[in-house]
C-alpha cells in the first residue's frame, strides 16, 4: 500500500506543477465574487485583527473590496485608479501609475483572482505545489522595492482562490480567506 | 577697378559688424531695464528680480508621449542635471518625503510639527489617538499605519508634512510631478548662477537640452521657460521680424535708390556707414553695460533706417565729377549741425538715469555718430573714386514748381490746430503704465511661462509681506508673530516649515518626560490590544526631542529640503529676509495690514509699474533737457532766432500731429514712443536744416528737395513696414517714426524752406 503512494508522491514531485493550466482555469470566469474574512497579525498587537466583507472581481481590471465589519470601508480599483472610501473622510483617489509599490500589492490580488500568470510572474518568482483541485502557490518578489513591503505571498485554492496571505518583512501577516458565492 | 576700394571697404565693414554681434550678450530681464528703486521696497524687489531665486528658476515641461514615458524622461533628466553641478536644485517630485530627506524631518517631528503641544500628550488625547490607530491598522491603510502611526500615534508628522510637500496642485505619475489637468511632466530647476548671468544661463539651458536628448525622448517635446529662454525668444523674434521686414523694405529701398542713382555701387557706398553704425552702437552698449537689452537691440536694428539718410544726403548732393571736398563744403554746416542736434537730443536719453533708456540713447548716439563720421571721413574718397552721383537731375525749374506751395504755408497751421483740438477732445495722450506690455518677449513664450508657473505652483511676482531681520532666527520669530496676527490664512512662509528656536523650546517644554509618557501610554492603551513595547519608537523619539537642540536652517542640509525653504528664507548683504505670500485672493489686503517696522509689503507688479512711472517722468525731463540743448546748438550754428523759430515750429508741429495720430489710432504712449519721437525729431531736424540753407541756386535747391524726398520715402518704407509687425515694441517704433517723418518732412518743407516771391500777374 505504501509503495504506490510513495511512487505517486515521487511522480508528483518530478512532474512540474501545471501552473499555466491552473491559471488558464482561473482566468475563465468573466467575474467572480465572494465573502471574505481578513485576519491581520501585527507585531505591535497582542491579538489578530479581524475584518469581514465582500470581494468581487470583474474582467478586465475591476476589483472591489467592501469591508462591512468592524468599520465600513470600500476599496475599488478600476484600471489604474484606486478609490478608498473610509466613510467619514472624503474618498481618496490614487493613480496607481504614480505608486509602483501600491500597484504591485493591488496587482497581486488582481493577478491571482483573474489567473493572470504573466502579471504575477512580472512581479514575483512563482512556485506551485499540489494538484489542480488543491493547490498552493508561493510568490517571492523580484523587485527589491517591492521586497521592502512584501516578503512572501501564499495563495491557496481549488476550483477557486481560497486564501491569499501576505507576509511583511517584519513578520506581520495579512490573511484573506475567500468563500465564493455562486 | 575704380570700385574695388569701395567694395573692399564694405567687406571690411560687414566683417566688423558680424564680429561685433558675435560678442554681444542679449538680456531681456525687465529689471535690467528699470532704474534703481528709490524706496526700500523697490530696491529689495529689483535685487530679487536680478539675482533672487525667482530669477534663477527654470521651468520645464515634457509632453507628447505616454505618461509612463514622460515620467521616465523626467527622472532621467533630473538625475542627469543633478550630475552637471550647474543647478542648486532639480525638483521633479522623485524625492518625496520617504527618502533620507523625509527621514530627517520625521526624526525632528516633535520639534518642528505644529501639532505638538501639551494637550496632545494628555492621557485622554493619547487614548483617542490609539483608538484611531487601531482602526487604521484594521483598514486597507494598515501598512502606512504600521510605518507612520506606531512611531507617531499623535500624528505630529502628518500635521507637518503637507506644508513641506507644498505641491497640492500637482498630480503624481510614476513618482514624478505632472500637471493636474494634462499629460505633462513638470520639473523645476534652480541654477547656481544668477538669472542675469545670461552666459551661465545659456550653459544651463544647453545642459537641459542635452539631458533631454540623452534621455531618448522619442516623440516627447521639451518645454522650457527661464531667463535664458526669454532672452533667446526675444532676440529671435526681434531678429526674425527684422529679417522679414528688412528683406521687404530692403527690396523697396533698393528699388528707390536704384531709380534715383541708377547705380548698384551707390548701394554699396550707403551700406558702409550703416553697417559700421550698427556695429559701433552694439559694441558701445556692450562695453558700457556688459550686455545689450533686447529692447535696445530691437531699436538699434531699426536704426538702420535712419542712418541711411547720411550717405544719401552726401551722394545726393554731389555734382557729377565734383572733387571730394566740394560737396562737403556745400552741405557740411547743415550736416554737422543736424548730427550735433541729434546727438544732443540722444545724449539726454543716454544720461537719463533709466538703464533701459540710457542703453537706447547710447545705442542711438553711438550709431548716429559712427554713421556721420563714416559718411564724412570714409565715404568722400570712395565716392569720388567710384564717381558716384545722382543721374542728371533734369530741369530744376520743373522740380521747383512745388516750392510755389510755400506761398500758402499759413494753411499748414490748420492740421496743427486740428491735431491740438483733437488731442484735447480725446483727453490728451493715453499713457501705458504696465511695463509688461513693452516686453520684447513674444506673447507665446510669456503664455507658456505663465502656464508652467501656474501648473507647478512656482513662485510668481505677486503681493508679499517681506519680514526682515539680522538673523534667520529673528526673521522666523517675527514671521510667527505676524502669522499669529494673520490667523488661519493659507500662506506660504518659512515659519510654516521651520519654527523658531523659541517655539521649538516651547514644544520641548510641552513634551512629557519618559516616566510620565510611559504611565500615560499604559493608561491610554488599557483594554486595547497593543503590546507593551508597541510604542517604544514613539517614546524614544519624544525623549530624544526633549534633549535635542533646536533644528536650524543649516540642519536641513542642501538637498530638497533646503531647496524648498531657501526661496522663503534667505540672506542678502548681511540681512535676512523671509517673504510671506498669500495663497487666496483676499490675503494681499490682510498682509498689507501687517506692514510696519521690519515688515515690508510689496506688490511686485504694482511696484514695477510705479518704478517705470517715476523713471519715465525723470527720463522725460532729460529728454526735454536734450531738446533745449539742441535748440541752443541751432541758435549758435544758425545765428538767427527767426530761422530757429521756424525749425522749432516745424518740428513741434510734427511731434504734435504724430502724438495726435497715435492717440487717434488707439496707441497707449510708452517710453518707447517717447524715444521713437526723439528719433523722429532727429530725422526732422535733418530735413529742416537742409531746407534752412539760404542763397542757393535752383540746381542745388532741386538736389536738396530730391535728396530729402528720397530720404523721407526710405524712412517711410522702412518704418511703415515696421508698423505692421507683431512685436509690440517694434510696432510702436515703426508707427511713430513713419507718421513723424512724413509730418516733419511736410512741415519743414512748408515752414522752413525758402519762399519764392509771388508771381505778379502780367
Coordinates of N, CA and C in Angstrom, one line a residue, chain B residues 306 654 658 661-662 676-677 679-680 683 687 712-724 730-745:
Chain B
X306 N 17.5 104.9 -40.3 CA 17.7 106.4 -40.2 C 19.1 106.8 -40.7
X654 N 5.2 118.7 -36.1 CA 5.3 117.3 -36.5 C 5.1 116.4 -35.3
X658 N 2.0 113.9 -34.8 CA 2.3 112.4 -34.6 C 1.6 111.9 -33.3
X661 N -2.1 111.6 -34.0 CA -2.4 110.4 -34.8 C -2.3 109.1 -34.0
X662 N -1.2 109.0 -33.2 CA -1.0 107.8 -32.4 C -2.2 107.6 -31.5
X676 N 11.1 106.9 -29.7 CA 10.9 107.0 -31.2 C 10.6 108.4 -31.6
X677 N 9.9 109.1 -30.8 CA 9.7 110.6 -31.1 C 11.0 111.3 -31.2
X679 N 13.8 110.1 -31.9 CA 14.5 109.7 -33.2 C 13.9 110.5 -34.4
X680 N 12.5 110.6 -34.3 CA 11.8 111.4 -35.4 C 12.3 112.8 -35.4
X683 N 15.5 113.1 -37.2 CA 15.4 113.0 -38.6 C 14.8 114.3 -39.1
X687 N 16.0 117.3 -42.1 CA 15.2 117.9 -43.1 C 15.2 119.4 -43.0
X712 N 13.1 110.7 -47.1 CA 11.8 110.5 -46.4 C 11.1 109.3 -46.9
X713 N 11.1 109.0 -48.2 CA 10.4 107.8 -48.7 C 11.1 106.6 -48.1
X714 N 12.4 106.6 -48.0 CA 13.1 105.4 -47.4 C 12.7 105.2 -46.0
X715 N 12.6 106.3 -45.2 CA 12.2 106.2 -43.8 C 10.8 105.6 -43.7
X716 N 9.9 106.2 -44.6 CA 8.5 105.8 -44.6 C 8.4 104.3 -45.0
X717 N 9.2 103.8 -46.0 CA 9.1 102.4 -46.4 C 9.6 101.5 -45.2
X718 N 10.7 101.9 -44.6 CA 11.3 101.0 -43.6 C 10.4 101.0 -42.3
X719 N 10.0 102.2 -41.8 CA 9.3 102.2 -40.6 C 7.8 102.0 -40.8
X720 N 7.3 102.3 -42.0 CA 5.9 101.9 -42.3 C 5.7 100.4 -42.2
X721 N 6.7 99.7 -42.7 CA 6.6 98.2 -42.7 C 6.7 97.7 -41.3
X722 N 7.6 98.4 -40.5 CA 7.8 98.0 -39.1 C 6.5 98.1 -38.3
X723 N 5.7 99.1 -38.7 CA 4.4 99.3 -38.0 C 3.5 98.1 -38.2
X724 N 3.8 97.3 -39.2 CA 2.9 96.1 -39.4 C 3.3 94.9 -38.6
X730 N 8.5 96.9 -31.7 CA 8.9 97.4 -33.0 C 7.7 98.1 -33.7
X731 N 6.5 97.6 -33.4 CA 5.3 98.2 -34.0 C 5.2 99.7 -33.5
X732 N 5.4 99.9 -32.2 CA 5.3 101.2 -31.7 C 6.3 102.1 -32.4
X733 N 7.6 101.6 -32.5 CA 8.6 102.5 -33.1 C 8.2 102.8 -34.6
X734 N 7.8 101.7 -35.3 CA 7.5 101.9 -36.7 C 6.4 103.0 -36.9
X735 N 5.4 102.8 -36.2 CA 4.2 103.7 -36.4 C 4.6 105.2 -36.1
X736 N 5.3 105.3 -34.9 CA 5.7 106.7 -34.5 C 6.6 107.3 -35.5
X737 N 7.7 106.6 -36.0 CA 8.6 107.2 -36.9 C 8.0 107.5 -38.2
X738 N 7.2 106.5 -38.7 CA 6.6 106.7 -40.0 C 5.7 107.9 -40.1
X739 N 4.9 108.1 -39.1 CA 4.0 109.2 -39.1 C 4.8 110.5 -38.9
X740 N 5.7 110.4 -37.9 CA 6.5 111.6 -37.6 C 7.4 112.1 -38.7
X741 N 8.0 111.1 -39.4 CA 8.9 111.5 -40.5 C 8.2 112.2 -41.6
X742 N 7.0 111.7 -42.0 CA 6.2 112.4 -43.0 C 5.7 113.7 -42.6
X743 N 5.3 113.8 -41.4 CA 4.9 115.1 -40.8 C 6.0 116.1 -40.8
X744 N 7.2 115.6 -40.3 CA 8.4 116.5 -40.3 C 8.8 117.0 -41.7
X745 N 8.7 116.1 -42.6 CA 9.0 116.4 -44.0 C 8.1 117.6 -44.5

